Amino acid sequence: MAEAADFALEPPFAQKFKPSRAKEIIGNVLAARLSGQQYHADNTSSWAREIADEVKNKLKEENWSRYKFVVQVFIAEQRGEGVRLACRGFWDPSTDNYAHDMFSNESLFCVATAFGVYLY
Amino acid sequence: MEAQDPSVEEAAFVADDVSNIIKESVDAVLQNQQYSEAKVSQWTSSCLEHCIKRLTALNKPFKYVVTCIIVQKNGAGLHTAASCWWDSTTDGSRTVRWENKSMYCICTVFGLAI
């Protein structure tokens, strides 16, 4: 007999993508990786990649099965430039959500966003 | 020509179509504009709205996430990276970098198959 979970249109509440928990994860990764660091053009792109991978791996460890994740990381030098970052999703708001967090110090600032999209 | 029911069109992320959509949306909003603190939030919203409207008009069984970042040009460096946990046979993304004399705009579309 097929399991009821195979035909679920929505994850049970315990397994729903929780933006607050994702934000906590992102915040911890950013603080751990970037505290005390200075912006350098040569290694910042590898930091961005590593942070994105680390956040994605931590999201996979949470009990959020059947979710696809997209993590985007932006690291920019602090030079007083104006920046605006916006995002929009075309998804099912009952199952999908996103979280973001920011880290900044005197030489750089970093924004990381994580999107969780349910696979029916 | 093959008779094909449009609702069963192949569900794969066609990056080239999406590239054009992004380029045209950003051009329509930012062409000939100077970076302005007051207008930038309206510009990002417009770019995103244009992109989403045209992406959904493609009528594909996809969920989309679109991000847009507009940065003033003043010599600062910007690095972006993305990491995704998805089905690589059906899902994809496309990033388009656009610039003019006063600003950069980087717009990314992630398409996730249902």
PDB file of C-alpha atoms in Angstrom:
ATOM      1  CA  MET A   1       0.000   0.000   0.000  1.00  0.00           C
ATOM      2  CA  ALA A   2       1.401   3.392  -0.955  1.00  0.00           C
ATOM      3  CA  GLU A   3       2.361   5.663   1.907  1.00  0.00           C
ATOM      4  CA  ALA A   4       0.271   8.737   2.447  1.00  0.00           C
ATOM      5  CA  ALA A   5       3.414  10.861   2.285  1.00  0.00           C
ATOM      6  CA  ASP A   6       3.809  10.060  -1.426  1.00  0.00           C
ATOM      7  CA  PHE A   7       0.662  12.011  -2.229  1.00  0.00           C
ATOM      8  CA  ALA A   8       1.057  14.864   0.212  1.00  0.00           C
ATOM      9  CA  LEU A   9       0.558  18.295  -1.317  1.00  0.00           C
ATOM     10  CA  GLU A  10       2.073  20.001   1.663  1.00  0.00           C
ATOM     11  CA  PRO A  11       4.711  18.966   4.157  1.00  0.00           C
ATOM     12  CA  PRO A  12       3.611  18.350   7.753  1.00  0.00           C
ATOM     13  CA  PHE A  13       4.249  21.382   9.930  1.00  0.00           C
ATOM     14  CA  ALA A  14       7.269  19.812  11.601  1.00  0.00           C
ATOM     15  CA  GLN A  15       8.960  19.423   8.218  1.00  0.00           C
ATOM     16  CA  LYS A  16       8.125  22.804   6.772  1.00  0.00           C
ATOM     17  CA  PHE A  17      10.878  25.222   5.829  1.00  0.00           C
ATOM     18  CA  LYS A  18      11.180  27.523   8.840  1.00  0.00           C
ATOM     19  CA  PRO A  19      12.512  30.964   7.877  1.00  0.00           C
ATOM     20  CA  SER A  20      13.505  31.790  11.445  1.00  0.00           C
ATOM     21  CA  ARG A  21      15.636  28.678  11.765  1.00  0.00           C
ATOM     22  CA  ALA A  22      17.179  29.269   8.332  1.00  0.00           C
ATOM     23  CA  LYS A  23      18.011  32.838   9.337  1.00  0.00           C
ATOM     24  CA  GLU A  24      19.714  31.549  12.472  1.00  0.00           C
ATOM     25  CA  ILE A  25      21.779  29.122  10.391  1.00  0.00           C
ATOM     26  CA  ILE A  26      22.800  31.828   7.945  1.00  0.00           C
ATOM     27  CA  GLY A  27      23.681  34.235  10.762  1.00  0.00           C
ATOM     28  CA  ASN A  28      25.892  31.652  12.463  1.00  0.00           C
ATOM     29  CA  VAL A  29      27.747  30.754   9.267  1.00  0.00           C
ATOM     30  CA  LEU A  30      28.365  34.398   8.367  1.00  0.00           C
ATOM     31  CA  ALA A  31      29.580  35.300  11.839  1.00  0.00           C
ATOM     32  CA  ALA A  32      31.855  32.264  12.010  1.00  0.00           C
ATOM     33  CA  ARG A  33      33.358  32.846   8.569  1.00  0.00           C
ATOM     34  CA  LEU A  34      33.648  36.588   8.340  1.00  0.00           C
ATOM     35  CA  SER A  35      34.307  37.885  11.855  1.00  0.00           C
ATOM     36  CA  GLY A  36      37.551  39.805  11.862  1.00  0.00           C
ATOM     37  CA  GLN A  37      38.122  39.399   8.130  1.00  0.00           C
ATOM     38  CA  GLN A  38      39.190  42.155   5.760  1.00  0.00           C
ATOM     39  CA  TYR A  39      37.990  42.528   2.187  1.00  0.00           C
ATOM     40  CA  HIS A  40      40.589  41.283  -0.336  1.00  0.00           C
ATOM     41  CA  ALA A  41      39.749  40.995  -4.003  1.00  0.00           C
ATOM     42  CA  ASP A  42      41.611  37.670  -4.360  1.00  0.00           C
ATOM     43  CA  ASN A  43      40.034  35.541  -1.676  1.00  0.00           C
ATOM     44  CA  THR A  44      36.568  37.051  -1.344  1.00  0.00           C
ATOM     45  CA  SER A  45      35.150  35.087  -4.262  1.00  0.00           C
ATOM     46  CA  SER A  46      36.220  31.796  -2.694  1.00  0.00           C
ATOM     47  CA  TRP A  47      34.708  32.936   0.631  1.00  0.00           C
ATOM     48  CA  ALA A  48      31.424  33.622  -1.140  1.00  0.00           C
ATOM     49  CA  ARG A  49      31.401  30.147  -2.680  1.00  0.00           C
ATOM     50  CA  GLU A  50      32.356  28.441   0.574  1.00  0.00           C
ATOM     51  CA  ILE A  51      29.719  30.296   2.568  1.00  0.00           C
ATOM     52  CA  ALA A  52      27.039  29.403   0.002  1.00  0.00           C
ATOM     53  CA  ASP A  53      28.032  25.728   0.141  1.00  0.00           C
ATOM     54  CA  GLU A  54      28.190  25.675   3.928  1.00  0.00           C
ATOM     55  CA  VAL A  55      24.752  27.257   4.332  1.00  0.00           C
ATOM     56  CA  LYS A  56      23.292  24.834   1.807  1.00  0.00           C
ATOM     57  CA  ASN A  57      24.800  21.837   3.607  1.00  0.00           C
ATOM     58  CA  LYS A  58      23.481  23.030   6.957  1.00  0.00           C
ATOM     59  CA  LEU A  59      20.005  23.503   5.482  1.00  0.00           C
ATOM     60  CA  LYS A  60      20.113  19.939   4.181  1.00  0.00           C
ATOM     61  CA  GLU A  61      20.807  18.672   7.706  1.00  0.00           C
ATOM     62  CA  GLU A  62      17.535  20.106   8.991  1.00  0.00           C
ATOM     63  CA  ASN A  63      14.482  17.899   8.885  1.00  0.00           C
ATOM     64  CA  TRP A  64      13.114  19.499   5.705  1.00  0.00           C
ATOM     65  CA  SER A  65      12.696  16.648   3.264  1.00  0.00           C
ATOM     66  CA  ARG A  66      11.463  17.161  -0.321  1.00  0.00           C
ATOM     67  CA  TYR A  67      12.728  20.736  -0.305  1.00  0.00           C
ATOM     68  CA  LYS A  68      14.986  22.209  -2.949  1.00  0.00           C
ATOM     69  CA  PHE A  69      17.317  24.928  -1.681  1.00  0.00           C
ATOM     70  CA  VAL A  70      18.888  27.902  -3.372  1.00  0.00           C
ATOM     71  CA  VAL A  71      21.431  29.923  -1.404  1.00  0.00           C
ATOM     72  CA  GLN A  72      22.842  33.196  -2.728  1.00  0.00           C
ATOM     73  CA  VAL A  73      25.664  35.117  -1.114  1.00  0.00           C
ATOM     74  CA  PHE A  74      26.754  38.695  -1.888  1.00  0.00           C
ATOM     75  CA  ILE A  75      29.966  40.095  -0.410  1.00  0.00           C
ATOM     76  CA  ALA A  76      30.916  43.675  -1.180  1.00  0.00           C
ATOM     77  CA  GLU A  77      33.583  46.099  -0.058  1.00  0.00           C
ATOM     78  CA  GLN A  78      32.501  48.923   2.252  1.00  0.00           C
ATOM     79  CA  ARG A  79      33.123  52.104   0.336  1.00  0.00           C
ATOM     80  CA  GLY A  80      29.952  53.979   0.982  1.00  0.00           C
ATOM     81  CA  GLU A  81      28.397  52.903  -2.294  1.00  0.00           C
ATOM     82  CA  GLY A  82      24.637  52.680  -2.571  1.00  0.00           C
ATOM     83  CA  VAL A  83      23.339  49.121  -2.894  1.00  0.00           C
ATOM     84  CA  ARG A  84      19.849  47.735  -3.260  1.00  0.00           C
ATOM     85  CA  LEU A  85      19.085  44.019  -3.288  1.00  0.00           C
ATOM     86  CA  ALA A  86      15.587  42.746  -3.971  1.00  0.00           C
ATOM     87  CA  CYS A  87      14.107  39.366  -4.724  1.00  0.00           C
ATOM     88  CA  ARG A  88      10.811  38.003  -5.829  1.00  0.00           C
ATOM     89  CA  GLY A  89       9.508  34.470  -5.911  1.00  0.00           C
ATOM     90  CA  PHE A  90       6.818  32.905  -7.993  1.00  0.00           C
ATOM     91  CA  TRP A  91       5.926  29.945  -5.811  1.00  0.00           C
ATOM     92  CA  ASP A  92       3.403  28.376  -3.505  1.00  0.00           C
ATOM     93  CA  PRO A  93       3.334  30.494  -0.334  1.00  0.00           C
ATOM     94  CA  SER A  94       1.836  27.692   1.734  1.00  0.00           C
ATOM     95  CA  THR A  95       4.944  25.545   1.275  1.00  0.00           C
ATOM     96  CA  ASP A  96       7.779  27.809   0.091  1.00  0.00           C
ATOM     97  CA  ASN A  97       9.631  30.557   1.883  1.00  0.00           C
ATOM     98  CA  TYR A  98      12.935  32.333   2.208  1.00  0.00           C
ATOM     99  CA  ALA A  99      15.261  33.748   4.836  1.00  0.00           C
ATOM    100  CA  HIS A 100      18.125  36.194   4.760  1.00  0.00           C
ATOM    101  CA  ASP A 101      20.695  37.647   7.075  1.00  0.00           C
ATOM    102  CA  MET A 102      23.440  40.213   6.890  1.00  0.00           C
ATOM    103  CA  PHE A 103      26.913  40.614   8.327  1.00  0.00           C
ATOM    104  CA  SER A 104      29.012  43.759   8.179  1.00  0.00           C
ATOM    105  CA  ASN A 105      32.240  45.164   9.529  1.00  0.00           C
ATOM    106  CA  GLU A 106      34.329  48.190   8.553  1.00  0.00           C
ATOM    107  CA  SER A 107      35.795  46.671   5.415  1.00  0.00           C
ATOM    108  CA  LEU A 108      33.053  44.487   3.978  1.00  0.00           C
ATOM    109  CA  PHE A 109      29.407  43.601   4.192  1.00  0.00           C
ATOM    110  CA  CYS A 110      27.737  40.350   3.277  1.00  0.00           C
ATOM    111  CA  VAL A 111      24.124  39.386   2.575  1.00  0.00           C
ATOM    112  CA  ALA A 112      23.079  35.765   2.276  1.00  0.00           C
ATOM    113  CA  THR A 113      19.625  34.613   1.208  1.00  0.00           C
ATOM    114  CA  ALA A 114      18.281  31.086   1.338  1.00  0.00           C
ATOM    115  CA  PHE A 115      15.163  29.972  -0.537  1.00  0.00           C
ATOM    116  CA  GLY A 116      13.311  26.744   0.241  1.00  0.00           C
ATOM    117  CA  VAL A 117      11.021  25.436  -2.494  1.00  0.00           C
ATOM    118  CA  TYR A 118       8.911  22.326  -1.971  1.00  0.00           C
ATOM    119  CA  LEU A 119       8.893  19.507  -4.512  1.00  0.00           C
ATOM    120  CA  TYR A 120       5.400  18.000  -4.695  1.00  0.00           C
TER     121      TYR A 120
ATOM    122  CA  MET B   1       4.873  20.313 -37.421  1.00  0.00           C
ATOM    123  CA  GLU B   2       4.200  18.015 -34.506  1.00  0.00           C
ATOM    124  CA  ALA B   3       0.856  18.545 -32.841  1.00  0.00           C
ATOM    125  CA  GLN B   4       1.707  19.058 -29.217  1.00  0.00           C
ATOM    126  CA  ASP B   5      -0.552  19.721 -26.307  1.00  0.00           C
ATOM    127  CA  PRO B   6       0.972  22.905 -24.800  1.00  0.00           C
ATOM    128  CA  SER B   7       0.372  21.655 -21.294  1.00  0.00           C
ATOM    129  CA  VAL B   8       2.836  18.797 -21.778  1.00  0.00           C
ATOM    130  CA  GLU B   9       5.662  20.918 -23.190  1.00  0.00           C
ATOM    131  CA  GLU B  10       9.026  19.641 -22.170  1.00  0.00           C
ATOM    132  CA  ALA B  11       9.811  20.862 -18.703  1.00  0.00           C
ATOM    133  CA  ALA B  12      13.448  21.830 -18.887  1.00  0.00           C
ATOM    134  CA  PHE B  13      14.986  25.134 -17.979  1.00  0.00           C
ATOM    135  CA  VAL B  14      15.917  26.879 -21.242  1.00  0.00           C
ATOM    136  CA  ALA B  15      18.608  29.281 -20.167  1.00  0.00           C
ATOM    137  CA  ASP B  16      18.783  31.256 -23.426  1.00  0.00           C
ATOM    138  CA  ASP B  17      15.140  32.306 -23.427  1.00  0.00           C
ATOM    139  CA  VAL B  18      15.527  33.358 -19.833  1.00  0.00           C
ATOM    140  CA  SER B  19      18.687  35.362 -20.629  1.00  0.00           C
ATOM    141  CA  ASN B  20      16.800  37.424 -23.162  1.00  0.00           C
ATOM    142  CA  ILE B  21      13.922  37.998 -20.811  1.00  0.00           C
ATOM    143  CA  ILE B  22      16.233  39.299 -18.095  1.00  0.00           C
ATOM    144  CA  LYS B  23      18.230  41.508 -20.454  1.00  0.00           C
ATOM    145  CA  GLU B  24      15.151  43.075 -21.961  1.00  0.00           C
ATOM    146  CA  SER B  25      13.499  43.621 -18.573  1.00  0.00           C
ATOM    147  CA  VAL B  26      16.545  45.357 -17.118  1.00  0.00           C
ATOM    148  CA  ASP B  27      17.067  47.440 -20.260  1.00  0.00           C
ATOM    149  CA  ALA B  28      13.473  48.582 -20.215  1.00  0.00           C
ATOM    150  CA  VAL B  29      13.800  49.891 -16.650  1.00  0.00           C
ATOM    151  CA  LEU B  30      17.374  51.149 -16.370  1.00  0.00           C
ATOM    152  CA  GLN B  31      18.292  52.397 -19.821  1.00  0.00           C
ATOM    153  CA  ASN B  32      19.821  55.883 -19.694  1.00  0.00           C
ATOM    154  CA  GLN B  33      19.242  56.222 -15.960  1.00  0.00           C
ATOM    155  CA  GLN B  34      21.681  57.669 -13.436  1.00  0.00           C
ATOM    156  CA  TYR B  35      22.030  55.957 -10.059  1.00  0.00           C
ATOM    157  CA  SER B  36      19.625  57.653  -7.684  1.00  0.00           C
ATOM    158  CA  GLU B  37      19.130  56.648  -4.057  1.00  0.00           C
ATOM    159  CA  ALA B  38      15.499  57.686  -4.195  1.00  0.00           C
ATOM    160  CA  LYS B  39      14.583  55.711  -7.267  1.00  0.00           C
ATOM    161  CA  VAL B  40      16.592  52.538  -6.791  1.00  0.00           C
ATOM    162  CA  SER B  41      13.964  50.616  -4.833  1.00  0.00           C
ATOM    163  CA  GLN B  42      11.383  51.372  -7.478  1.00  0.00           C
ATOM    164  CA  TRP B  43      13.817  50.193 -10.172  1.00  0.00           C
ATOM    165  CA  THR B  44      14.534  46.883  -8.488  1.00  0.00           C
ATOM    166  CA  SER B  45      10.812  46.247  -8.037  1.00  0.00           C
ATOM    167  CA  SER B  46      10.120  47.082 -11.685  1.00  0.00           C
ATOM    168  CA  CYS B  47      12.899  44.843 -12.971  1.00  0.00           C
ATOM    169  CA  LEU B  48      11.622  41.977 -10.840  1.00  0.00           C
ATOM    170  CA  GLU B  49       8.001  42.544 -11.880  1.00  0.00           C
ATOM    171  CA  HIS B  50       8.902  42.606 -15.581  1.00  0.00           C
ATOM    172  CA  CYS B  51      10.981  39.445 -15.271  1.00  0.00           C
ATOM    173  CA  ILE B  52       8.351  37.511 -13.354  1.00  0.00           C
ATOM    174  CA  LYS B  53       5.573  38.548 -15.709  1.00  0.00           C
ATOM    175  CA  ARG B  54       7.481  37.366 -18.759  1.00  0.00           C
ATOM    176  CA  LEU B  55       8.727  34.189 -17.102  1.00  0.00           C
ATOM    177  CA  THR B  56       5.241  33.168 -16.085  1.00  0.00           C
ATOM    178  CA  ALA B  57       4.011  33.936 -19.598  1.00  0.00           C
ATOM    179  CA  LEU B  58       6.249  31.092 -20.792  1.00  0.00           C
ATOM    180  CA  ASN B  59       3.669  28.818 -19.194  1.00  0.00           C
ATOM    181  CA  LYS B  60       6.121  26.215 -17.997  1.00  0.00           C
ATOM    182  CA  PRO B  61       5.626  24.033 -14.901  1.00  0.00           C
ATOM    183  CA  PHE B  62       8.264  25.961 -12.950  1.00  0.00           C
ATOM    184  CA  LYS B  63       8.549  27.927  -9.760  1.00  0.00           C
ATOM    185  CA  TYR B  64      10.831  30.943 -10.123  1.00  0.00           C
ATOM    186  CA  VAL B  65      13.045  32.887  -7.760  1.00  0.00           C
ATOM    187  CA  VAL B  66      14.424  36.139  -9.160  1.00  0.00           C
ATOM    188  CA  THR B  67      16.960  38.323  -7.385  1.00  0.00           C
ATOM    189  CA  CYS B  68      18.187  41.709  -8.508  1.00  0.00           C
ATOM    190  CA  ILE B  69      21.016  43.766  -7.041  1.00  0.00           C
ATOM    191  CA  ILE B  70      21.783  47.325  -8.134  1.00  0.00           C
ATOM    192  CA  VAL B  71      25.120  48.751  -6.991  1.00  0.00           C
ATOM    193  CA  GLN B  72      26.388  52.257  -7.489  1.00  0.00           C
ATOM    194  CA  LYS B  73      29.714  52.452  -9.309  1.00  0.00           C
ATOM    195  CA  ASN B  74      32.351  53.814  -6.985  1.00  0.00           C
ATOM    196  CA  GLY B  75      35.223  51.389  -7.307  1.00  0.00           C
ATOM    197  CA  ALA B  76      34.029  48.951  -4.671  1.00  0.00           C
ATOM    198  CA  GLY B  77      34.290  45.233  -5.351  1.00  0.00           C
ATOM    199  CA  LEU B  78      31.306  42.901  -5.287  1.00  0.00           C
ATOM    200  CA  HIS B  79      31.364  39.096  -5.257  1.00  0.00           C
ATOM    201  CA  THR B  80      28.373  36.839  -5.548  1.00  0.00           C
ATOM    202  CA  ALA B  81      28.010  33.087  -5.288  1.00  0.00           C
ATOM    203  CA  ALA B  82      25.113  30.682  -5.274  1.00  0.00           C
ATOM    204  CA  SER B  83      24.801  27.111  -4.109  1.00  0.00           C
ATOM    205  CA  CYS B  84      21.770  25.028  -4.998  1.00  0.00           C
ATOM    206  CA  TRP B  85      20.297  21.704  -3.932  1.00  0.00           C
ATOM    207  CA  TRP B  86      17.991  20.741  -6.767  1.00  0.00           C
ATOM    208  CA  ASP B  87      17.386  18.336  -9.625  1.00  0.00           C
ATOM    209  CA  SER B  88      20.044  19.260 -12.166  1.00  0.00           C
ATOM    210  CA  THR B  89      18.206  17.570 -15.037  1.00  0.00           C
ATOM    211  CA  THR B  90      15.220  19.914 -14.836  1.00  0.00           C
ATOM    212  CA  ASP B  91      16.289  22.966 -12.827  1.00  0.00           C
ATOM    213  CA  GLY B  92      18.631  25.755 -13.764  1.00  0.00           C
ATOM    214  CA  SER B  93      19.623  29.345 -13.262  1.00  0.00           C
ATOM    215  CA  ARG B  94      20.806  32.256 -15.335  1.00  0.00           C
ATOM    216  CA  THR B  95      22.594  35.428 -14.227  1.00  0.00           C
ATOM    217  CA  VAL B  96      22.807  38.539 -16.328  1.00  0.00           C
ATOM    218  CA  ARG B  97      25.197  41.411 -15.558  1.00  0.00           C
ATOM    219  CA  TRP B  98      24.214  44.785 -16.879  1.00  0.00           C
ATOM    220  CA  GLU B  99      25.996  48.083 -16.456  1.00  0.00           C
ATOM    221  CA  ASN B 100      25.985  51.687 -17.453  1.00  0.00           C
ATOM    222  CA  LYS B 101      28.157  54.644 -16.457  1.00  0.00           C
ATOM    223  CA  SER B 102      26.762  54.996 -12.944  1.00  0.00           C
ATOM    224  CA  MET B 103      25.698  51.549 -11.771  1.00  0.00           C
ATOM    225  CA  TYR B 104      25.802  47.792 -12.100  1.00  0.00           C
ATOM    226  CA  CYS B 105      22.757  45.549 -12.093  1.00  0.00           C
ATOM    227  CA  ILE B 106      23.079  41.810 -11.546  1.00  0.00           C
ATOM    228  CA  CYS B 107      19.893  39.843 -12.054  1.00  0.00           C
ATOM    229  CA  THR B 108      19.586  36.110 -11.415  1.00  0.00           C
ATOM    230  CA  VAL B 109      16.699  33.802 -12.208  1.00  0.00           C
ATOM    231  CA  PHE B 110      16.451  30.351 -10.619  1.00  0.00           C
ATOM    232  CA  GLY B 111      13.917  28.020 -12.217  1.00  0.00           C
ATOM    233  CA  LEU B 112      12.788  25.014 -10.179  1.00  0.00           C
ATOM    234  CA  ALA B 113      10.615  22.384 -11.796  1.00  0.00           C
ATOM    235  CA  ILE B 114       7.461  21.314 -10.062  1.00  0.00           C
TER     236      ILE B 114
END
